PDB file of C-alpha atoms in Angstrom:
ATOM      1  CA  MET C 210     -76.104  42.652 -23.979  1.00  0.00           C
ATOM      2  CA  ARG C 211     -75.911  39.428 -22.595  1.00  0.00           C
ATOM      3  CA  SER C 212     -74.801  36.492 -24.486  1.00  0.00           C
ATOM      4  CA  MET C 213     -77.518  33.993 -25.288  1.00  0.00           C
ATOM      5  CA  LYS C 214     -75.505  31.470 -23.483  1.00  0.00           C
ATOM      6  CA  GLY C 215     -75.775  33.491 -20.991  1.00  0.00           C
ATOM      7  CA  TYR C 216     -79.654  34.065 -20.908  1.00  0.00           C
ATOM      8  CA  ILE C 217     -80.233  30.671 -21.479  1.00  0.00           C
ATOM      9  CA  ILE C 218     -78.493  29.057 -18.348  1.00  0.00           C
ATOM     10  CA  GLY C 219     -80.223  32.065 -16.826  1.00  0.00           C
ATOM     11  CA  SER C 220     -83.701  31.500 -17.746  1.00  0.00           C
ATOM     12  CA  ILE C 221     -83.070  27.573 -16.641  1.00  0.00           C
ATOM     13  CA  VAL C 222     -81.794  28.104 -13.733  1.00  0.00           C
ATOM     14  CA  THR C 223     -84.606  30.824 -12.952  1.00  0.00           C
ATOM     15  CA  ASP C 224     -87.332  28.306 -14.213  1.00  0.00           C
ATOM     16  CA  ILE C 225     -85.852  25.389 -11.853  1.00  0.00           C
ATOM     17  CA  ILE C 226     -86.538  27.417  -8.993  1.00  0.00           C
ATOM     18  CA  LEU C 227     -90.017  28.654  -9.746  1.00  0.00           C
ATOM     19  CA  ILE C 228     -91.014  25.155 -10.353  1.00  0.00           C
ATOM     20  CA  GLY C 229     -89.250  24.161  -7.152  1.00  0.00           C
ATOM     21  CA  TYR C 230     -91.097  26.376  -5.474  1.00  0.00           C
ATOM     22  CA  LEU C 231     -94.581  25.504  -7.341  1.00  0.00           C
ATOM     23  CA  PHE C 232     -93.574  21.551  -6.178  1.00  0.00           C
ATOM     24  CA  THR C 233     -93.979  22.602  -2.345  1.00  0.00           C
ATOM     25  CA  LEU C 234     -97.483  24.554  -3.214  1.00  0.00           C
ATOM     26  CA  LEU C 235     -98.531  21.048  -4.698  1.00  0.00           C
ATOM     27  CA  ASP C 236    -101.167  20.068  -1.933  1.00  0.00           C
ATOM     28  CA  SER C 237    -103.048  23.278  -1.917  1.00  0.00           C
ATOM     29  CA  ILE C 238    -102.807  24.124  -5.739  1.00  0.00           C
ATOM     30  CA  GLY C 239    -103.665  20.520  -7.438  1.00  0.00           C
ATOM     31  CA  ILE C 240    -101.397  18.600 -10.069  1.00  0.00           C
ATOM     32  CA  GLY C 241    -103.773  20.137 -12.665  1.00  0.00           C
ATOM     33  CA  PHE C 242    -102.398  23.772 -11.964  1.00  0.00           C
ATOM     34  CA  PHE C 243     -98.953  22.927 -11.176  1.00  0.00           C
ATOM     35  CA  LEU C 244     -98.598  21.223 -14.298  1.00  0.00           C
ATOM     36  CA  LEU C 245     -99.977  24.170 -16.097  1.00  0.00           C
ATOM     37  CA  LEU C 246     -97.960  26.661 -14.778  1.00  0.00           C
ATOM     38  CA  SER C 247     -94.661  24.593 -15.038  1.00  0.00           C
ATOM     39  CA  ILE C 248     -95.801  24.337 -19.045  1.00  0.00           C
ATOM     40  CA  LEU C 249     -96.315  28.147 -19.379  1.00  0.00           C
ATOM     41  CA  LEU C 250     -92.812  28.896 -17.556  1.00  0.00           C
ATOM     42  CA  LEU C 251     -91.192  26.471 -19.681  1.00  0.00           C
ATOM     43  CA  ALA C 252     -92.738  27.557 -23.223  1.00  0.00           C
ATOM     44  CA  GLY C 253     -92.199  30.862 -22.400  1.00  0.00           C
ATOM     45  CA  SER C 254     -88.453  30.866 -21.515  1.00  0.00           C
ATOM     46  CA  PHE C 255     -88.294  28.720 -24.710  1.00  0.00           C
ATOM     47  CA  LEU C 256     -90.408  31.470 -26.636  1.00  0.00           C
ATOM     48  CA  SER C 257     -88.154  34.250 -25.509  1.00  0.00           C
ATOM     49  CA  VAL C 258     -84.918  32.347 -26.732  1.00  0.00           C
ATOM     50  CA  TYR C 259     -86.510  31.440 -30.101  1.00  0.00           C
ATOM     51  CA  PHE C 260     -87.402  35.038 -30.619  1.00  0.00           C
ATOM     52  CA  MET C 261     -83.777  36.249 -29.611  1.00  0.00           C
ATOM     53  CA  LYS C 262     -82.109  34.020 -31.746  1.00  0.00           C
ATOM     54  CA  LYS C 263     -84.740  34.917 -34.769  1.00  0.00           C
ATOM     55  CA  ASN C 264     -83.838  38.439 -34.380  1.00  0.00           C
ATOM     56  CA  SER C 265     -80.296  38.612 -34.315  1.00  0.00           C
TER      57      SER C 265
END
């Protein structure tokens, strides 16, 4: 099992990469949808870490 620190760092890096990719699509998807997807990505990462800490 990976350490919590490694999971958090990997999750943040993945979110940054995905948000960067969404930023390239900003013209076609619109700012509202971009913000919605970005918030969902970050919230998913936060909840994953929260529940992993709670269960361990």
